[in-house]
Amino acid sequence: MTFLKSSFSYLLKLSLVGMALRFCVALYIGLWSLSSPSSIFETLQPFWYGWHFDLAMAAFLYFLLYGSLVLFNYSKGKFKTFNGLLFFLYVLFVVADALYMKESGRHISYEVYNLVTIESSLGGLLMKYWLPVLLVFIGTALARSFVKAGYAPVKNIFLRVPAFLFVTAISLVFCRGFDGIPQDPSWAYKAGGGSTGASLALNGSYGIVWAIFSGKKSSKENITVPSEVPTAQIFEKWKSLRGINNPSGNFDGNIVIVFLEGWSGILTDMSEDGKPLLPFFNQLQQTSLRPELMLAGGHRTSEGLFASLCGLPNPLGKSIMFSEIENKDFTCLPQLLGKKGYSSAFFQGSDQNTSGVGLLTLKTGFQNSYGKKEIPDWENLDRNTWGVFDHDLYKFAQSKMDQMQEPMLIGINTNSTHDNVLPKGVNTELKKLAEFKHFHYADSELADFYQSLTKRKWKKDWVLVLIADHTTYANSFFEHYYLPFLMKYHSVSGNSPAKPFKEELVSGVFHQNDVATTLADLTGTKAPTFLGRSLLHPEKYSEGASIFHLGESAWFEGPWSVVSNIRKYGEKKCYRWKEDKTFAHALPCPDTAEQMYLNSLSFVKESQEYLFK
């Protein structure tokens, strides 16, 4: 009984200490100010959410302290010494993280591996801020008596095994946050409030411990080029005509973006007996704004969403999620529109934790994020392996939209095509294209959703954006990144004097980075950090689109694409993408190929520097 009492007392007290430390950190780094109480009250919700991390950190220390006591049954003196050491390290990690945040604006992640080797290291930070550090440790020494751990050895050798199992079970449950999987530091975005809320919620010590044990090192690709190649200057010249510095539009209506799970651009070209595989999408696309070619920014949902919502490339071949920059404060479209008064929500038919998508959408600025488990009675609905079918997802999204204020930004990641099964009792007439039956069915669900949107009693005009998050079926380098895309405008009155953009075919090659850029331009929103160009006025921007696949980069300009290996400087192949979408036949390179190659190399190298700086 003494052991149980000591255990829970220790966990409770250490959790309260964690909360107190986060309170002090919030004041120190300037997120809160005692002279401005509103700065505190307005962000209390994400701060309270941080108890998850405080408890998780307490559980980790509890496992080390009481687990070792059960196993080794050491003396009370050694127990007190070990407890003091653990408490000292806990506070040291919090202090180091706070100092790092003061300088960098973000919590420590993979940088933990360099804390003792770089100039802005643990020792350097502690020396630079020696006075506040000294005051912290004096206060810590005075507060240590509050978390004095009760010495409760288990002397009966037969009780040690169940006692250790108890310690392990309690520690795992509390560390995992009651959700069944370990709490990645990016879960702090569940607290709400964007990057500020996440900074308040995350216990810095927990972030450091996670980084140490997860082995998370840099996802950045270091690309070496000859010193005489001015990649930085080439990229800066190109970037100077990218992003939105002087937006052209003033649209203040609703925006609905549907990220079509795994839809490949090649699907729009497929037909059986003269009937298209995607009849609704193809028909709607013909009366919408659409480019000749839209390219994907990656192979995962998280990669496609980041590229489309933040106007930036992903780490080469990777996602920002679960990397060292997952907590970096990127400026993204939902965040910018939120400042203009938009309400926003993101919906996905799979679990929120799939590939960190739910956390990513909150990070980009969506005010709410919903997955399959938030759909009422979802377990009794028709489902595939990943989650609910799109018709139930659309229905749920619309029920939430009914509770939101306009203008609104809605994001939806579909799920019917996450698997190749159909709902019970549903069949298609496809034979030759039977393997694509789930795309055909999802197209019909999309048609029903579109009809419901047109019948909805909107207060403001609305724009529908349809784009795949990434591709699924591909036989070539090119097909891995060929996406379907359209943007359609609707007026509430039905007789708007002038549409905010022309619904026509736009010549040229575009990229998921251009989606956020186009919508920023449309809504009159400045977005200078975006690297995309607006489809509304593409002639005002630097040309060029890049994709990266298994060490090879392809740069598109006009009718040509130059493909090169980033590890073999100077080697390149040229293709006319319109005539050779499989990239099967390399052609003699045009006169512009050398400059295209340098543009490609400069973008791949310097955009990564831009992303990771």
Coordinates of C-alpha atoms in Angstrom, one line a residue:
M1 CA 0.0 0.0 0.0
T2 CA 2.9 2.3 0.8
F3 CA 4.4 1.6 -2.6
L4 CA 1.1 2.5 -4.4
K5 CA 0.7 5.7 -2.3
S6 CA 4.3 6.8 -3.0
S7 CA 3.9 6.0 -6.7
F8 CA 0.9 8.1 -7.3
S9 CA 2.0 10.9 -5.1
Y10 CA 5.3 11.2 -7.1
L11 CA 3.5 11.2 -10.4
L12 CA 1.1 13.9 -9.3
K13 CA 3.7 16.1 -7.8
L14 CA 6.1 15.8 -10.7
S15 CA 3.2 16.5 -13.2
L16 CA 2.4 19.7 -11.3
V17 CA 6.1 20.7 -11.4
G18 CA 6.1 20.2 -15.1
M19 CA 3.1 22.5 -15.5
A20 CA 4.8 25.1 -13.3
L21 CA 8.0 24.9 -15.4
R22 CA 6.0 25.4 -18.6
F23 CA 4.3 28.4 -17.0
C24 CA 7.7 29.9 -16.3
V25 CA 9.0 29.1 -19.8
A26 CA 5.9 30.8 -21.3
L27 CA 6.8 34.0 -19.4
Y28 CA 10.5 33.8 -20.2
I29 CA 10.2 33.4 -23.9
G30 CA 7.5 36.1 -24.1
L31 CA 4.5 34.0 -25.1
W32 CA 2.8 35.2 -21.9
S33 CA 3.1 38.5 -20.0
L34 CA 2.0 39.2 -16.5
S35 CA 1.4 42.8 -17.6
S36 CA -1.0 41.6 -20.3
P37 CA -3.3 39.0 -18.6
S38 CA -5.2 38.6 -21.9
S39 CA -2.1 36.9 -23.4
I40 CA -2.5 34.2 -20.8
F41 CA -6.3 33.8 -20.7
E42 CA -6.5 33.6 -24.5
T43 CA -4.2 30.7 -24.7
L44 CA -5.1 28.7 -21.5
Q45 CA -6.6 25.9 -23.5
P46 CA -3.4 24.8 -25.2
F47 CA -1.5 25.3 -22.0
W48 CA -3.8 23.0 -20.1
Y49 CA -3.5 20.4 -22.8
G50 CA 0.2 20.2 -22.0
W51 CA -0.7 18.1 -18.9
H52 CA -0.4 15.1 -21.3
F53 CA 3.3 15.8 -21.8
D54 CA 3.9 16.7 -18.1
L55 CA 2.4 13.4 -17.0
A56 CA 4.3 11.5 -19.7
M57 CA 7.6 13.0 -18.5
A58 CA 6.6 12.2 -14.9
A59 CA 5.9 8.6 -15.9
F60 CA 9.3 8.3 -17.6
L61 CA 11.1 9.5 -14.5
Y62 CA 8.9 7.3 -12.4
F63 CA 9.8 4.3 -14.4
L64 CA 13.5 5.0 -14.0
L65 CA 13.3 5.7 -10.3
Y66 CA 10.8 3.2 -9.0
G67 CA 11.5 0.6 -11.6
S68 CA 15.2 0.5 -10.6
L69 CA 14.2 0.5 -6.9
V70 CA 12.0 -2.6 -7.4
L71 CA 14.7 -4.4 -9.4
F72 CA 17.7 -3.5 -7.2
N73 CA 16.2 -2.7 -3.8
Y74 CA 19.0 -0.2 -3.1
S75 CA 19.4 1.9 0.0
K76 CA 17.4 5.0 0.9
G77 CA 20.5 7.2 0.5
K78 CA 21.1 5.9 -3.1
F79 CA 17.4 6.3 -3.8
K80 CA 17.5 10.0 -2.7
T81 CA 20.7 10.6 -4.7
F82 CA 19.2 9.0 -7.9
N83 CA 16.0 11.0 -7.5
G84 CA 17.9 14.2 -7.1
L85 CA 19.9 13.4 -10.2
L86 CA 16.8 12.7 -12.3
F87 CA 15.2 15.9 -11.0
F88 CA 18.3 17.9 -11.9
L89 CA 18.4 16.5 -15.4
Y90 CA 14.7 17.2 -15.8
V91 CA 15.1 20.9 -15.0
L92 CA 18.3 21.1 -17.0
F93 CA 16.5 19.9 -20.1
V94 CA 13.6 22.3 -19.6
V95 CA 16.1 25.2 -19.1
A96 CA 18.1 24.2 -22.2
D97 CA 15.0 24.0 -24.3
A98 CA 13.8 27.3 -23.1
L99 CA 17.1 29.0 -23.9
Y100 CA 17.1 27.4 -27.3
M101 CA 13.5 28.6 -27.9
K102 CA 14.5 32.1 -26.9
E103 CA 17.1 32.1 -29.7
S104 CA 15.5 29.9 -32.4
G105 CA 11.8 30.2 -31.8
R106 CA 11.2 26.4 -31.6
H107 CA 11.7 23.5 -29.3
I108 CA 14.8 21.3 -29.5
S109 CA 14.4 18.3 -31.8
Y110 CA 17.2 16.5 -33.6
E111 CA 19.6 19.3 -32.5
V112 CA 19.9 17.4 -29.2
Y113 CA 22.7 15.4 -30.9
N114 CA 24.7 18.6 -31.4
L115 CA 24.1 20.1 -28.0
V116 CA 27.7 19.6 -26.9
T117 CA 29.5 20.1 -30.2
I118 CA 28.2 23.3 -31.8
E119 CA 28.7 26.9 -30.9
S120 CA 25.0 27.4 -29.9
S121 CA 25.3 24.3 -27.7
L122 CA 24.1 23.5 -24.2
G123 CA 27.3 24.8 -22.6
G124 CA 27.3 27.9 -24.7
L125 CA 23.7 28.7 -23.9
L126 CA 24.1 28.0 -20.2
M127 CA 27.2 30.4 -20.1
K128 CA 25.5 33.1 -22.2
Y129 CA 22.4 33.1 -19.9
W130 CA 24.2 32.2 -16.6
L131 CA 22.2 34.5 -14.4
P132 CA 18.7 33.3 -15.3
V133 CA 20.0 29.7 -15.2
L134 CA 21.4 30.3 -11.7
L135 CA 18.1 31.7 -10.5
V136 CA 16.3 28.7 -12.0
F137 CA 18.4 26.2 -10.2
I138 CA 18.2 28.0 -6.9
G139 CA 14.4 28.0 -7.2
T140 CA 14.6 24.3 -8.2
A141 CA 16.7 23.4 -5.1
L142 CA 14.0 25.1 -2.9
A143 CA 11.2 23.4 -4.7
R144 CA 12.8 19.9 -4.6
S145 CA 11.3 19.2 -1.3
F146 CA 7.9 19.4 -2.9
V147 CA 8.6 16.4 -5.1
K148 CA 10.4 14.4 -2.5
A149 CA 9.9 10.8 -3.6
G150 CA 8.7 8.4 -0.9
Y151 CA 11.2 5.5 -0.3
A152 CA 9.1 2.4 -0.7
P153 CA 11.2 -0.7 -1.3
V154 CA 9.6 -4.0 -2.1
K155 CA 11.5 -6.4 0.2
N156 CA 9.5 -9.6 -0.6
I157 CA 11.3 -11.0 -3.6
F158 CA 8.1 -12.7 -4.9
L159 CA 6.3 -9.4 -5.0
R160 CA 9.0 -7.7 -7.1
V161 CA 7.9 -9.1 -10.4
P162 CA 4.3 -7.9 -10.1
A163 CA 5.5 -4.6 -8.7
F164 CA 7.8 -4.1 -11.6
L165 CA 5.0 -5.0 -14.0
F166 CA 2.8 -2.5 -12.3
V167 CA 5.5 0.3 -12.6
T168 CA 5.9 -0.6 -16.3
A169 CA 2.2 -0.7 -17.1
I170 CA 1.6 2.6 -15.4
S171 CA 4.5 4.3 -17.1
L172 CA 3.5 3.0 -20.5
V173 CA -0.1 4.1 -20.2
F174 CA 0.8 7.6 -19.0
C175 CA 3.6 8.0 -21.5
R176 CA 1.4 7.0 -24.4
G177 CA -1.2 9.6 -23.6
F178 CA -4.1 7.1 -23.4
D179 CA -4.4 7.0 -27.2
G180 CA -2.6 3.7 -27.8
I181 CA 0.5 5.1 -29.5
P182 CA 3.4 7.1 -28.2
Q183 CA 3.0 10.8 -28.1
D184 CA 5.2 12.4 -30.7
P185 CA 6.1 16.0 -29.7
S186 CA 4.1 17.1 -32.8
W187 CA 0.9 16.0 -30.9
A188 CA 1.3 19.4 -29.1
Y189 CA -0.6 20.8 -32.2
K190 CA -3.7 19.0 -30.9
A191 CA -3.8 21.6 -28.2
G192 CA -5.0 24.2 -30.8
G193 CA -3.6 27.7 -31.3
G194 CA -1.1 26.8 -34.0
S195 CA 2.6 27.1 -33.3
T196 CA 2.0 29.3 -30.2
G197 CA -0.3 26.8 -28.7
A198 CA 2.1 23.9 -29.5
S199 CA 4.9 25.8 -27.9
L200 CA 2.9 26.3 -24.7
A201 CA 1.7 22.7 -24.6
L202 CA 4.9 20.9 -25.1
N203 CA 7.1 20.1 -22.1
G204 CA 10.6 20.9 -23.4
S205 CA 12.2 18.1 -21.4
Y206 CA 9.8 15.6 -23.0
G207 CA 10.7 16.8 -26.5
I208 CA 14.4 16.3 -25.7
V209 CA 14.0 12.8 -24.3
W210 CA 11.8 11.9 -27.3
A211 CA 14.5 13.1 -29.7
I212 CA 17.2 11.1 -27.9
F213 CA 15.3 7.8 -27.9
S214 CA 13.7 8.2 -31.3
G215 CA 17.1 8.7 -33.0
K216 CA 15.6 11.4 -35.1
K217 CA 18.4 13.0 -37.1
S218 CA 18.3 15.4 -40.0
S219 CA 16.1 14.7 -43.0
K220 CA 18.0 17.3 -45.1
E221 CA 19.8 16.1 -48.2
N222 CA 23.2 17.8 -48.6
I223 CA 23.8 18.2 -52.3
T224 CA 27.3 19.0 -53.4
V225 CA 28.0 21.0 -56.6
P226 CA 31.2 22.5 -58.0
S227 CA 32.0 25.8 -56.3
E228 CA 31.9 27.8 -59.6
V229 CA 28.1 26.9 -60.0
P230 CA 26.2 29.9 -58.5
T231 CA 23.2 27.9 -57.3
A232 CA 22.3 30.5 -54.6
Q233 CA 22.2 33.3 -57.0
I234 CA 20.2 31.3 -59.6
F235 CA 17.7 30.3 -57.0
E236 CA 17.3 33.8 -55.6
K237 CA 16.7 35.3 -59.0
W238 CA 14.1 32.6 -59.7
K239 CA 12.5 33.0 -56.2
S240 CA 12.2 36.8 -56.6
L241 CA 9.4 36.2 -59.0
R242 CA 7.6 33.6 -56.9
G243 CA 5.2 33.8 -54.0
I244 CA 2.5 36.5 -53.5
N245 CA 3.8 40.0 -52.7
N246 CA 1.1 41.9 -54.6
P247 CA -2.1 39.8 -54.7
S248 CA -4.5 40.6 -57.5
G249 CA -7.8 39.3 -56.2
N250 CA -10.3 40.3 -53.5
F251 CA -12.4 37.1 -53.2
D252 CA -13.7 36.8 -49.6
G253 CA -16.0 33.8 -50.1
N254 CA -15.8 30.1 -49.1
I255 CA -13.2 27.7 -50.2
V256 CA -13.6 23.9 -50.2
I257 CA -10.5 21.8 -51.1
V258 CA -11.0 18.1 -51.6
F259 CA -7.8 16.1 -51.6
L260 CA -8.6 13.0 -53.6
E261 CA -6.9 10.1 -52.0
G262 CA -4.4 8.5 -54.4
W263 CA -6.0 9.7 -57.6
S264 CA -3.5 9.6 -60.5
G265 CA -3.7 12.0 -63.5
I266 CA -3.6 9.0 -65.8
L267 CA -7.1 8.0 -64.5
T268 CA -8.7 10.9 -66.2
D269 CA -7.5 9.5 -69.5
M270 CA -8.9 6.0 -68.9
S271 CA -12.2 4.8 -70.5
E272 CA -14.0 1.5 -71.1
D273 CA -16.3 1.1 -74.2
G274 CA -16.1 4.8 -74.7
K275 CA -17.2 5.6 -71.2
P276 CA -14.7 7.5 -69.0
L277 CA -13.5 6.0 -65.7
L278 CA -14.2 9.3 -64.0
P279 CA -17.2 10.8 -65.8
F280 CA -18.1 13.4 -63.2
F281 CA -14.6 14.7 -62.7
N282 CA -13.8 14.9 -66.4
Q283 CA -17.0 16.7 -67.2
L284 CA -16.6 19.3 -64.4
Q285 CA -12.9 19.8 -65.3
Q286 CA -13.9 21.0 -68.8
T287 CA -15.7 24.0 -67.3
S288 CA -13.1 24.8 -64.6
L289 CA -9.7 26.4 -64.3
R290 CA -7.2 23.7 -65.0
P291 CA -3.6 23.5 -66.1
E292 CA -2.1 21.4 -68.9
L293 CA -0.2 19.5 -66.2
M294 CA -0.3 19.4 -62.4
L295 CA 2.5 17.7 -60.5
A296 CA 2.6 16.2 -57.0
G297 CA 4.9 17.3 -54.3
G298 CA 5.5 13.9 -52.9
H299 CA 4.2 10.3 -52.4
R300 CA 2.3 10.6 -49.1
T301 CA -0.8 12.5 -48.0
S302 CA 1.3 14.5 -45.5
E303 CA 3.7 15.5 -48.3
G304 CA 0.8 16.5 -50.7
L305 CA -0.9 18.5 -48.0
F306 CA 2.2 20.4 -47.0
A307 CA 3.1 21.3 -50.6
S308 CA -0.5 22.3 -51.4
L309 CA -1.2 24.3 -48.2
C310 CA 2.2 25.9 -47.5
G311 CA 3.5 26.5 -51.0
L312 CA 6.8 24.8 -50.2
P313 CA 8.6 21.7 -51.3
N314 CA 9.0 18.7 -48.9
P315 CA 12.3 17.4 -47.7
L316 CA 13.6 15.4 -50.7
G317 CA 11.8 12.0 -50.7
K318 CA 10.4 12.6 -47.2
S319 CA 7.7 14.4 -45.2
I320 CA 8.3 17.2 -42.7
M321 CA 6.3 15.1 -40.2
F322 CA 8.4 13.2 -37.8
S323 CA 11.5 15.2 -39.0
E324 CA 13.5 17.9 -37.3
I325 CA 11.4 20.6 -38.9
E326 CA 8.0 19.3 -38.0
N327 CA 7.6 21.9 -35.3
K328 CA 9.1 24.8 -37.4
D329 CA 6.7 27.7 -37.7
F330 CA 5.8 27.6 -41.4
T331 CA 3.4 30.2 -42.8
C332 CA 0.6 28.3 -44.5
L333 CA -2.7 29.2 -46.3
P334 CA -5.1 28.2 -43.5
Q335 CA -3.1 30.3 -41.0
L336 CA -3.2 33.4 -43.3
L337 CA -6.9 33.0 -44.1
G338 CA -7.6 32.6 -40.4
K339 CA -6.1 36.1 -39.8
K340 CA -8.6 37.4 -42.4
G341 CA -11.5 36.0 -40.4
Y342 CA -12.0 32.6 -42.0
S343 CA -13.2 29.7 -39.9
S344 CA -11.7 26.4 -40.9
A345 CA -11.8 22.7 -40.5
F346 CA -10.2 19.6 -42.0
F347 CA -11.8 16.2 -42.4
Q348 CA -10.3 12.8 -43.3
G349 CA -11.9 9.4 -43.7
S350 CA -9.1 7.6 -42.0
D351 CA -7.7 8.0 -38.5
Q352 CA -6.3 11.4 -37.6
N353 CA -2.9 9.9 -36.7
T354 CA -2.4 8.3 -40.1
S355 CA 1.1 9.6 -41.2
G356 CA 0.6 12.6 -38.9
V357 CA -2.0 14.2 -41.2
G358 CA -4.3 15.4 -38.4
L359 CA -1.4 17.1 -36.6
L360 CA -0.1 18.6 -39.9
T361 CA -3.4 20.2 -40.7
L362 CA -3.5 21.8 -37.3
K363 CA 0.0 23.0 -37.8
T364 CA -0.9 24.6 -41.1
G365 CA -3.5 26.6 -39.3
F366 CA -6.8 24.7 -39.6
Q367 CA -8.7 25.5 -36.5
N368 CA -10.2 22.0 -36.2
S369 CA -9.3 18.5 -37.5
Y370 CA -11.5 15.5 -37.6
G371 CA -10.8 11.8 -38.5
K372 CA -13.0 8.7 -38.7
K373 CA -13.2 8.4 -34.9
E374 CA -14.9 11.8 -34.6
I375 CA -17.7 10.6 -36.9
P376 CA -20.7 9.5 -34.8
D377 CA -21.2 5.8 -34.8
W378 CA -18.4 5.3 -37.3
E379 CA -17.8 1.7 -36.3
N380 CA -21.2 0.7 -37.5
L381 CA -20.8 2.4 -40.9
D382 CA -19.5 0.7 -44.0
R383 CA -15.7 0.8 -44.0
N384 CA -12.6 -0.2 -45.8
T385 CA -9.3 -1.1 -44.2
W386 CA -8.5 2.6 -43.5
G387 CA -11.8 4.1 -42.5
V388 CA -15.2 5.3 -43.7
F389 CA -16.3 5.7 -47.3
D390 CA -16.5 9.1 -48.8
H391 CA -20.3 9.5 -48.7
D392 CA -20.3 9.3 -44.9
L393 CA -17.2 11.5 -44.7
Y394 CA -18.9 14.2 -46.9
K395 CA -22.1 13.9 -44.8
F396 CA -20.2 14.4 -41.6
A397 CA -18.2 17.4 -43.1
Q398 CA -21.4 19.1 -44.1
S399 CA -22.9 18.6 -40.7
K400 CA -19.9 20.5 -39.2
M401 CA -20.0 23.1 -41.9
D402 CA -23.6 23.9 -40.8
Q403 CA -22.1 24.9 -37.4
M404 CA -19.4 27.2 -38.9
Q405 CA -19.3 30.8 -39.7
E406 CA -18.7 32.0 -43.3
P407 CA -16.3 32.6 -44.9
M408 CA -14.9 29.2 -44.3
L409 CA -12.0 27.1 -45.5
I410 CA -12.8 23.4 -45.7
G411 CA -10.2 20.7 -46.4
I412 CA -11.3 17.1 -47.0
N413 CA -9.0 14.1 -47.6
T414 CA -11.1 11.3 -49.1
N415 CA -10.8 7.6 -48.2
S416 CA -12.8 5.4 -50.6
T417 CA -9.8 5.0 -52.8
H418 CA -7.4 4.3 -49.9
D419 CA -8.4 0.7 -50.5
N420 CA -9.8 -1.2 -53.5
V421 CA -13.0 -2.5 -51.8
L422 CA -16.5 -1.2 -52.3
P423 CA -19.4 -0.8 -49.8
K424 CA -21.6 -3.8 -49.3
G425 CA -24.1 -4.3 -52.1
V426 CA -22.3 -1.9 -54.5
N427 CA -21.1 -3.1 -57.8
T428 CA -19.8 -1.5 -61.0
E429 CA -20.1 -2.6 -64.6
L430 CA -16.4 -2.2 -65.2
K431 CA -14.6 -5.2 -66.7
K432 CA -11.4 -4.2 -68.4
L433 CA -10.9 -1.5 -65.7
A434 CA -12.2 -3.6 -62.8
E435 CA -9.1 -2.9 -60.8
F436 CA -10.0 0.8 -60.8
K437 CA -13.6 0.2 -59.7
H438 CA -13.1 2.1 -56.4
F439 CA -12.0 5.2 -58.3
H440 CA -15.1 5.0 -60.4
Y441 CA -17.3 4.6 -57.3
A442 CA -15.5 7.5 -55.6
D443 CA -16.2 9.7 -58.6
S444 CA -19.9 9.0 -58.1
E445 CA -19.6 9.9 -54.4
L446 CA -17.8 13.1 -55.4
A447 CA -20.6 13.9 -57.8
D448 CA -23.2 13.6 -55.1
F449 CA -21.2 15.8 -52.8
Y450 CA -20.9 18.4 -55.5
Q451 CA -24.6 18.4 -56.0
S452 CA -25.2 18.9 -52.3
L453 CA -22.8 21.8 -52.3
T454 CA -24.6 23.5 -55.1
K455 CA -27.9 23.1 -53.2
R456 CA -26.4 24.4 -50.0
K457 CA -27.7 27.8 -48.7
W458 CA -24.4 29.6 -48.9
K459 CA -24.2 33.2 -47.7
K460 CA -21.1 33.9 -49.7
D461 CA -19.8 32.8 -53.1
W462 CA -17.7 29.6 -53.0
V463 CA -14.8 28.0 -54.8
L464 CA -14.3 24.2 -55.1
V465 CA -10.7 22.9 -55.6
L466 CA -10.3 19.3 -56.5
I467 CA -6.7 17.9 -56.4
A468 CA -5.2 14.5 -55.5
D469 CA -3.0 14.4 -52.5
H470 CA -0.6 12.0 -54.3
T471 CA -0.7 9.3 -57.0
T472 CA -1.1 5.6 -56.6
Y473 CA -0.8 3.9 -60.0
A474 CA 2.3 4.7 -62.0
N475 CA 4.5 2.9 -64.5
S476 CA 7.0 5.7 -65.0
F477 CA 8.8 8.6 -63.4
F478 CA 6.4 11.1 -64.9
E479 CA 3.2 9.1 -63.9
H480 CA 4.3 9.0 -60.2
Y481 CA 3.6 12.8 -60.0
Y482 CA 0.8 13.4 -62.6
L483 CA -2.2 14.8 -60.7
P484 CA -5.8 15.6 -61.6
F485 CA -6.8 19.2 -60.7
L486 CA -9.6 21.7 -61.2
M487 CA -10.8 24.9 -59.6
K488 CA -14.5 25.9 -60.0
Y489 CA -16.2 29.1 -58.9
H490 CA -19.8 29.4 -57.8
S491 CA -21.9 32.5 -57.2
V492 CA -24.6 32.6 -54.5
S493 CA -26.8 34.8 -56.6
G494 CA -26.1 32.8 -59.8
N495 CA -25.7 36.0 -61.9
S496 CA -22.4 37.4 -60.6
P497 CA -21.3 40.2 -63.0
A498 CA -17.7 39.0 -63.2
K499 CA -16.0 35.8 -62.1
P500 CA -12.9 36.2 -60.0
F501 CA -10.9 34.0 -62.5
K502 CA -11.3 32.6 -65.9
E503 CA -12.4 28.9 -65.9
E504 CA -10.2 27.8 -68.8
L505 CA -7.2 25.7 -69.7
V506 CA -3.9 27.3 -68.6
S507 CA -0.9 26.3 -70.6
G508 CA 2.2 25.1 -68.9
V509 CA 3.3 22.9 -66.0
F510 CA 2.2 23.6 -62.5
H511 CA 2.9 22.1 -59.1
Q512 CA 1.1 21.5 -55.8
N513 CA 3.1 24.4 -54.4
D514 CA 0.9 26.6 -56.8
V515 CA -2.4 25.7 -55.1
A516 CA -1.8 27.7 -51.9
T517 CA -0.2 30.5 -54.0
T518 CA -3.2 30.7 -56.3
L519 CA -5.7 30.8 -53.5
A520 CA -3.6 33.5 -51.7
D521 CA -3.6 35.5 -54.9
L522 CA -7.4 35.0 -55.3
T523 CA -8.2 36.1 -51.7
G524 CA -5.9 39.1 -51.8
T525 CA -3.5 37.5 -49.3
K526 CA 0.2 38.3 -49.2
A527 CA 2.3 35.2 -49.0
P528 CA 5.9 36.1 -49.8
T529 CA 7.3 32.8 -48.4
F530 CA 5.5 30.6 -50.8
L531 CA 7.5 29.2 -53.7
G532 CA 4.6 28.6 -56.0
R533 CA 3.1 30.8 -58.8
S534 CA -0.5 31.8 -59.3
L535 CA -2.6 30.1 -62.0
L536 CA -4.6 33.3 -62.3
H537 CA -1.6 35.2 -63.8
P538 CA 1.2 32.7 -64.5
E539 CA 2.9 35.0 -66.9
K540 CA 4.0 37.2 -64.0
Y541 CA 6.1 34.5 -62.3
S542 CA 9.2 32.6 -62.9
E543 CA 8.5 29.5 -65.0
G544 CA 9.5 26.0 -63.9
A545 CA 8.3 23.0 -61.8
S546 CA 10.3 20.4 -60.1
I547 CA 9.7 16.8 -59.0
F548 CA 12.1 14.5 -57.2
H549 CA 12.1 10.7 -57.3
L550 CA 14.7 8.2 -56.0
G551 CA 17.6 10.5 -56.4
E552 CA 16.5 11.9 -59.8
S553 CA 15.2 15.4 -60.4
A554 CA 13.0 16.5 -63.3
W555 CA 12.6 20.1 -64.2
F556 CA 9.7 21.2 -66.4
E557 CA 9.7 24.3 -68.6
G558 CA 7.5 24.7 -71.6
P559 CA 7.3 21.5 -73.6
W560 CA 10.6 20.1 -72.2
S561 CA 11.6 18.2 -69.1
V562 CA 15.3 17.8 -68.1
V563 CA 16.0 14.8 -65.9
S564 CA 19.2 14.6 -63.9
N565 CA 20.7 12.6 -61.0
I566 CA 21.5 14.9 -58.1
R567 CA 24.6 12.8 -57.3
K568 CA 26.1 13.0 -60.8
Y569 CA 26.8 16.5 -61.7
G570 CA 26.5 17.4 -65.4
E571 CA 24.5 14.3 -66.5
K572 CA 21.1 15.0 -67.9
K573 CA 18.4 13.6 -70.3
C574 CA 15.8 15.6 -72.1
Y575 CA 12.2 14.6 -72.9
R576 CA 9.2 16.3 -74.5
W577 CA 6.6 15.5 -71.8
K578 CA 3.5 16.1 -73.9
E579 CA 4.5 13.4 -76.4
D580 CA 6.3 11.1 -74.1
K581 CA 4.5 10.9 -70.7
T582 CA 6.3 7.7 -69.8
F583 CA 9.7 9.3 -70.3
A584 CA 10.7 6.3 -72.4
H585 CA 12.5 8.1 -75.2
A586 CA 15.2 10.6 -74.4
L587 CA 15.7 13.2 -77.2
P588 CA 18.6 15.5 -78.1
C589 CA 18.5 18.3 -75.7
P590 CA 17.4 21.8 -76.8
D591 CA 19.6 24.9 -76.5
T592 CA 17.8 25.8 -73.3
A593 CA 18.6 22.5 -71.6
E594 CA 21.8 23.7 -69.9
Q595 CA 20.0 26.6 -68.2
M596 CA 17.1 24.3 -67.3
Y597 CA 19.6 21.9 -65.7
L598 CA 21.1 24.7 -63.7
N599 CA 17.7 25.9 -62.6
S600 CA 16.8 22.3 -61.6
L601 CA 20.0 21.8 -59.6
S602 CA 19.7 25.2 -58.0
F603 CA 16.1 24.6 -57.0
V604 CA 16.7 21.2 -55.5
K605 CA 19.7 22.3 -53.5
E606 CA 18.7 25.8 -52.4
S607 CA 15.0 25.1 -51.8
Q608 CA 16.2 22.6 -49.2
E609 CA 18.4 25.2 -47.6
Y610 CA 15.4 27.5 -47.7
L611 CA 13.2 24.8 -46.1
F612 CA 15.6 23.9 -43.3
K613 CA 17.1 27.2 -42.4

